[in-house]
């Protein structure tokens, strides 16, 4: 049996890692302003090496949290618990397994020292994690009925939209400015693998954003119904 504080500890670790990634990304992006394609920062590759194992730690943390919040699963054999976890976490598991397998070699080996600025901006995608963690912590503390939970949820959606979805148009716009191209010409001018990579990252983010917005609509609809009853 996990200690009752375990899920909270995992969320705190996730938030610390996300804050570190965001700060590192800011430092890299701020340093690589003269030429966004060729400027270098030593933290770009260093943080990729440091951060890759975190994805696999996070899978373990998610598994432990899942077991904690599902008491009916705890008595099952280990293989059944793992199967149950995998079946209920397909999208996030694919994200955590495939992303480091693709991004790590792309950052370290395949980009030939180009694009530290873009990597730094992508590190800042982690900006939304503390808001996601805060919402989950409030839920585990039985505070879903409070305005803290609502504010955390809205902050999660806003930060997710900014750092996980709008970041891609921003990156394309930055390259358009750098290359002196119209924005709509950028996808045709950059390597196909860059477009495919961005699309692979963006599609699950759009799916999770949809789930977040749908959840928020349900919460506000319940508040509306309660207000009508009173």
CSV table of C-alpha atoms in Angstrom, one decimal:
chain,number,residue,atom,x,y,z
A,1,UNK,CA,0.0,0.0,0.0
A,2,UNK,CA,1.3,3.5,-0.9
A,3,UNK,CA,1.6,6.1,1.8
A,4,UNK,CA,-1.3,8.7,1.5
A,5,UNK,CA,1.2,11.4,0.6
A,6,UNK,CA,2.7,9.5,-2.3
A,7,UNK,CA,0.6,11.0,-5.1
A,8,UNK,CA,1.2,14.5,-3.7
A,9,UNK,CA,4.9,13.9,-3.6
A,10,UNK,CA,4.9,12.7,-7.3
A,11,UNK,CA,3.0,15.8,-8.4
A,12,UNK,CA,5.5,18.0,-6.5
A,13,UNK,CA,8.4,16.3,-8.3
A,14,UNK,CA,6.6,16.8,-11.6
A,15,UNK,CA,6.1,20.5,-10.9
A,16,UNK,CA,9.8,21.0,-9.9
A,17,UNK,CA,10.9,19.3,-13.1
A,18,UNK,CA,8.5,21.4,-15.1
A,19,UNK,CA,9.7,24.6,-13.5
A,20,UNK,CA,13.3,23.6,-14.2
A,21,UNK,CA,12.5,22.9,-17.9
A,22,UNK,CA,10.7,26.2,-18.3
A,23,UNK,CA,13.6,28.2,-16.8
A,24,UNK,CA,16.1,26.3,-18.9
A,25,UNK,CA,14.0,26.9,-22.0
A,26,UNK,CA,13.8,30.6,-21.2
A,27,UNK,CA,17.6,30.9,-20.7
A,28,UNK,CA,18.2,29.1,-24.0
A,29,UNK,CA,15.6,31.1,-26.0
A,30,UNK,CA,16.8,34.4,-24.5
A,31,UNK,CA,20.5,33.6,-25.4
A,32,UNK,CA,19.7,32.5,-29.0
A,33,UNK,CA,18.2,35.7,-30.3
A,34,UNK,CA,20.9,36.9,-32.7
A,35,UNK,CA,20.5,34.0,-35.1
A,36,UNK,CA,17.7,31.5,-34.1
A,37,UNK,CA,19.1,28.8,-36.3
A,38,UNK,CA,22.9,28.9,-35.5
A,39,UNK,CA,23.1,30.4,-32.0
A,40,UNK,CA,24.1,27.8,-29.4
A,41,UNK,CA,23.6,27.3,-25.6
A,42,UNK,CA,25.3,24.6,-23.6
A,43,UNK,CA,22.1,23.8,-21.7
A,44,UNK,CA,20.3,22.6,-24.8
A,45,UNK,CA,21.9,19.2,-25.0
A,46,UNK,CA,22.7,19.0,-21.3
A,47,UNK,CA,19.1,19.3,-20.3
A,48,UNK,CA,18.0,16.7,-22.9
A,49,UNK,CA,20.4,14.2,-21.3
A,50,UNK,CA,19.2,15.2,-17.8
A,51,UNK,CA,15.5,15.3,-18.6
A,52,UNK,CA,15.1,12.1,-20.7
A,53,UNK,CA,15.0,9.7,-17.7
A,54,UNK,CA,12.3,11.8,-16.1
A,55,UNK,CA,9.8,10.6,-18.6
A,56,UNK,CA,10.3,7.1,-17.4
A,57,UNK,CA,10.2,8.1,-13.8
A,58,UNK,CA,6.9,9.8,-14.5
A,59,UNK,CA,5.4,6.6,-15.9
A,60,UNK,CA,6.2,5.0,-12.6
A,61,UNK,CA,4.8,7.9,-10.7
A,62,UNK,CA,1.6,7.8,-12.8
A,63,UNK,CA,1.3,4.1,-12.2
A,64,UNK,CA,1.6,4.5,-8.4
A,65,UNK,CA,-0.9,7.4,-8.4
A,66,UNK,CA,-3.3,5.3,-10.5
A,67,UNK,CA,-3.1,2.4,-8.0
A,68,UNK,CA,-3.6,4.7,-5.1
A,69,UNK,CA,-6.8,6.3,-6.5
A,70,UNK,CA,-8.2,2.9,-7.6
A,71,UNK,CA,-8.5,0.8,-4.4
A,72,UNK,CA,-10.3,-1.9,-6.3
A,73,UNK,CA,-7.1,-2.5,-8.4
A,74,UNK,CA,-4.7,-2.8,-5.5
A,75,UNK,CA,-5.6,-6.4,-4.6
A,76,UNK,CA,-5.0,-7.6,-8.2
A,77,UNK,CA,-1.8,-9.4,-9.2
A,78,UNK,CA,1.0,-7.2,-10.5
A,79,UNK,CA,0.5,-8.1,-14.2
A,80,UNK,CA,-3.2,-7.3,-14.0
A,81,UNK,CA,-2.5,-4.0,-12.3
A,82,UNK,CA,-0.1,-3.1,-15.0
A,83,UNK,CA,-2.5,-4.1,-17.7
A,84,UNK,CA,-5.3,-2.2,-16.1
A,85,UNK,CA,-3.1,0.9,-15.9
A,86,UNK,CA,-2.0,0.6,-19.5
A,87,UNK,CA,-5.5,0.2,-20.8
A,88,UNK,CA,-6.7,3.3,-19.0
A,89,UNK,CA,-3.6,5.5,-19.8
A,90,UNK,CA,-2.9,4.6,-23.5
A,91,UNK,CA,-2.5,8.2,-24.8
A,92,UNK,CA,-0.2,9.5,-22.0
A,93,UNK,CA,1.8,6.2,-22.1
A,94,UNK,CA,2.4,6.5,-25.8
A,95,UNK,CA,3.4,10.2,-25.3
A,96,UNK,CA,5.9,9.3,-22.5
A,97,UNK,CA,7.4,6.3,-24.2
A,98,UNK,CA,7.7,7.6,-27.8
A,99,UNK,CA,8.5,11.3,-27.2
A,100,UNK,CA,11.9,10.7,-25.6
A,101,UNK,CA,12.7,8.0,-28.1
A,102,UNK,CA,12.1,10.5,-30.9
A,103,UNK,CA,13.2,13.8,-29.4
A,104,UNK,CA,16.3,12.7,-27.6
A,105,UNK,CA,18.2,11.5,-30.7
A,106,UNK,CA,16.8,14.4,-32.7
A,107,UNK,CA,18.1,16.9,-30.2
A,108,UNK,CA,21.5,15.2,-29.5
A,109,UNK,CA,22.4,13.7,-32.9
A,110,UNK,CA,20.3,14.7,-35.9
A,111,UNK,CA,19.9,18.5,-35.8
A,112,UNK,CA,23.7,19.1,-36.4
A,113,UNK,CA,23.9,21.9,-33.8
A,114,UNK,CA,21.1,23.9,-35.4
A,115,UNK,CA,18.0,25.3,-33.8
A,116,UNK,CA,18.9,25.6,-30.1
A,117,UNK,CA,16.3,28.4,-29.9
A,118,UNK,CA,13.5,26.1,-31.1
A,119,UNK,CA,14.5,23.4,-28.6
A,120,UNK,CA,14.5,26.0,-25.8
A,121,UNK,CA,11.0,27.1,-26.7
A,122,UNK,CA,9.8,23.4,-26.7
A,123,UNK,CA,11.3,22.9,-23.2
A,124,UNK,CA,8.9,25.7,-22.1
A,125,UNK,CA,6.0,23.4,-23.1
A,126,UNK,CA,6.4,22.1,-19.5
A,127,UNK,CA,5.1,25.4,-18.2
A,128,UNK,CA,1.6,24.0,-17.8
A,129,UNK,CA,2.5,21.0,-15.6
A,130,UNK,CA,2.4,22.9,-12.2
A,131,UNK,CA,-1.2,23.9,-13.0
A,132,UNK,CA,-2.2,20.4,-13.9
A,133,UNK,CA,-0.5,19.1,-10.8
A,134,UNK,CA,-2.2,21.7,-8.6
A,135,UNK,CA,-5.6,20.7,-10.0
A,136,UNK,CA,-5.0,17.0,-9.3
A,137,UNK,CA,-3.7,17.7,-5.8
A,138,UNK,CA,-6.8,19.7,-5.0
A,139,UNK,CA,-8.9,16.9,-6.3
A,140,UNK,CA,-7.1,14.4,-4.1
A,141,UNK,CA,-7.6,16.7,-1.1
A,142,UNK,CA,-11.4,16.6,-1.8
A,143,UNK,CA,-11.5,20.3,-2.8
A,144,UNK,CA,-13.3,19.9,-6.1
A,145,UNK,CA,-16.2,22.0,-4.7
A,146,UNK,CA,-14.0,25.1,-4.0
A,147,UNK,CA,-13.1,28.1,-6.2
A,148,UNK,CA,-9.4,27.1,-5.8
A,149,UNK,CA,-10.1,24.0,-7.9
A,150,UNK,CA,-12.0,26.1,-10.6
A,151,UNK,CA,-9.2,28.7,-10.7
A,152,UNK,CA,-6.6,25.9,-11.0
A,153,UNK,CA,-8.6,24.3,-13.8
A,154,UNK,CA,-8.9,27.5,-15.8
A,155,UNK,CA,-5.2,28.3,-15.3
A,156,UNK,CA,-4.4,24.8,-16.5
A,157,UNK,CA,-6.4,25.3,-19.7
A,158,UNK,CA,-5.0,28.7,-20.4
A,159,UNK,CA,-1.4,27.6,-19.8
A,160,UNK,CA,-1.9,24.4,-21.8
A,161,UNK,CA,-3.3,26.4,-24.8
A,162,UNK,CA,-0.4,28.8,-24.6
A,163,UNK,CA,2.5,26.4,-24.1
A,164,UNK,CA,1.3,23.2,-25.8
A,165,UNK,CA,-0.8,24.4,-28.7
A,166,UNK,CA,-0.1,28.1,-29.6
A,167,UNK,CA,3.7,27.4,-29.3
A,168,UNK,CA,3.7,25.7,-32.7
A,169,UNK,CA,2.3,28.7,-34.7
A,170,UNK,CA,4.8,30.8,-32.7
A,171,UNK,CA,7.7,28.7,-33.8
A,172,UNK,CA,6.6,28.8,-37.5
A,173,UNK,CA,6.2,32.5,-37.2
A,174,UNK,CA,9.7,32.9,-35.7
A,175,UNK,CA,11.2,31.0,-38.6
A,176,UNK,CA,9.1,33.0,-41.1
A,177,UNK,CA,10.6,36.2,-39.7
A,178,UNK,CA,14.1,34.7,-39.7
A,179,UNK,CA,13.9,33.5,-43.3
A,180,UNK,CA,11.9,36.5,-44.6
A,181,UNK,CA,9.0,34.2,-45.7
A,182,UNK,CA,5.3,34.5,-45.6
A,183,UNK,CA,4.0,32.4,-42.7
A,184,UNK,CA,2.0,30.1,-45.0
A,185,UNK,CA,5.2,29.2,-47.0
A,186,UNK,CA,7.1,28.0,-43.9
A,187,UNK,CA,5.8,24.4,-44.0
A,188,UNK,CA,6.9,24.0,-47.6
A,189,UNK,CA,10.4,25.5,-46.9
A,190,UNK,CA,11.4,23.5,-43.9
A,191,UNK,CA,12.3,19.8,-43.9
A,192,UNK,CA,9.4,17.4,-44.0
A,193,UNK,CA,10.6,15.7,-40.8
A,194,UNK,CA,10.2,19.0,-38.9
A,195,UNK,CA,6.6,19.2,-40.0
A,196,UNK,CA,5.9,15.6,-39.1
A,197,UNK,CA,7.6,16.0,-35.7
A,198,UNK,CA,5.6,19.0,-34.8
A,199,UNK,CA,2.4,17.3,-36.0
A,200,UNK,CA,3.1,14.2,-33.9
A,201,UNK,CA,3.5,16.4,-30.8
A,202,UNK,CA,0.6,18.7,-31.5
A,203,UNK,CA,-2.1,16.1,-32.2
A,204,UNK,CA,-2.2,14.6,-28.7
A,205,UNK,CA,-2.0,18.1,-27.2
A,206,UNK,CA,-5.2,19.0,-29.1
A,207,UNK,CA,-6.9,15.9,-27.8
A,208,UNK,CA,-5.9,16.6,-24.2
A,209,UNK,CA,-7.0,20.3,-24.6
A,210,UNK,CA,-10.4,19.1,-25.8
A,211,UNK,CA,-10.7,16.8,-22.7
A,212,UNK,CA,-9.8,19.8,-20.4
A,213,UNK,CA,-12.3,22.1,-22.0
A,214,UNK,CA,-15.0,19.5,-21.9
A,215,UNK,CA,-14.3,18.9,-18.2
A,216,UNK,CA,-14.5,22.6,-17.5
A,217,UNK,CA,-17.8,22.9,-19.4
A,218,UNK,CA,-19.2,20.1,-17.2
A,219,UNK,CA,-18.1,21.9,-14.0
A,220,UNK,CA,-19.6,25.2,-15.0
A,221,UNK,CA,-22.8,23.5,-16.1
A,222,UNK,CA,-23.1,21.9,-12.7
A,223,UNK,CA,-22.6,25.3,-11.1
A,224,UNK,CA,-25.3,26.8,-13.3
A,225,UNK,CA,-27.8,24.1,-12.4
A,226,UNK,CA,-27.1,24.6,-8.7
A,227,UNK,CA,-27.6,28.4,-9.1
A,228,UNK,CA,-31.0,27.8,-10.7
A,229,UNK,CA,-32.1,25.5,-7.9
A,230,UNK,CA,-31.4,28.3,-5.4
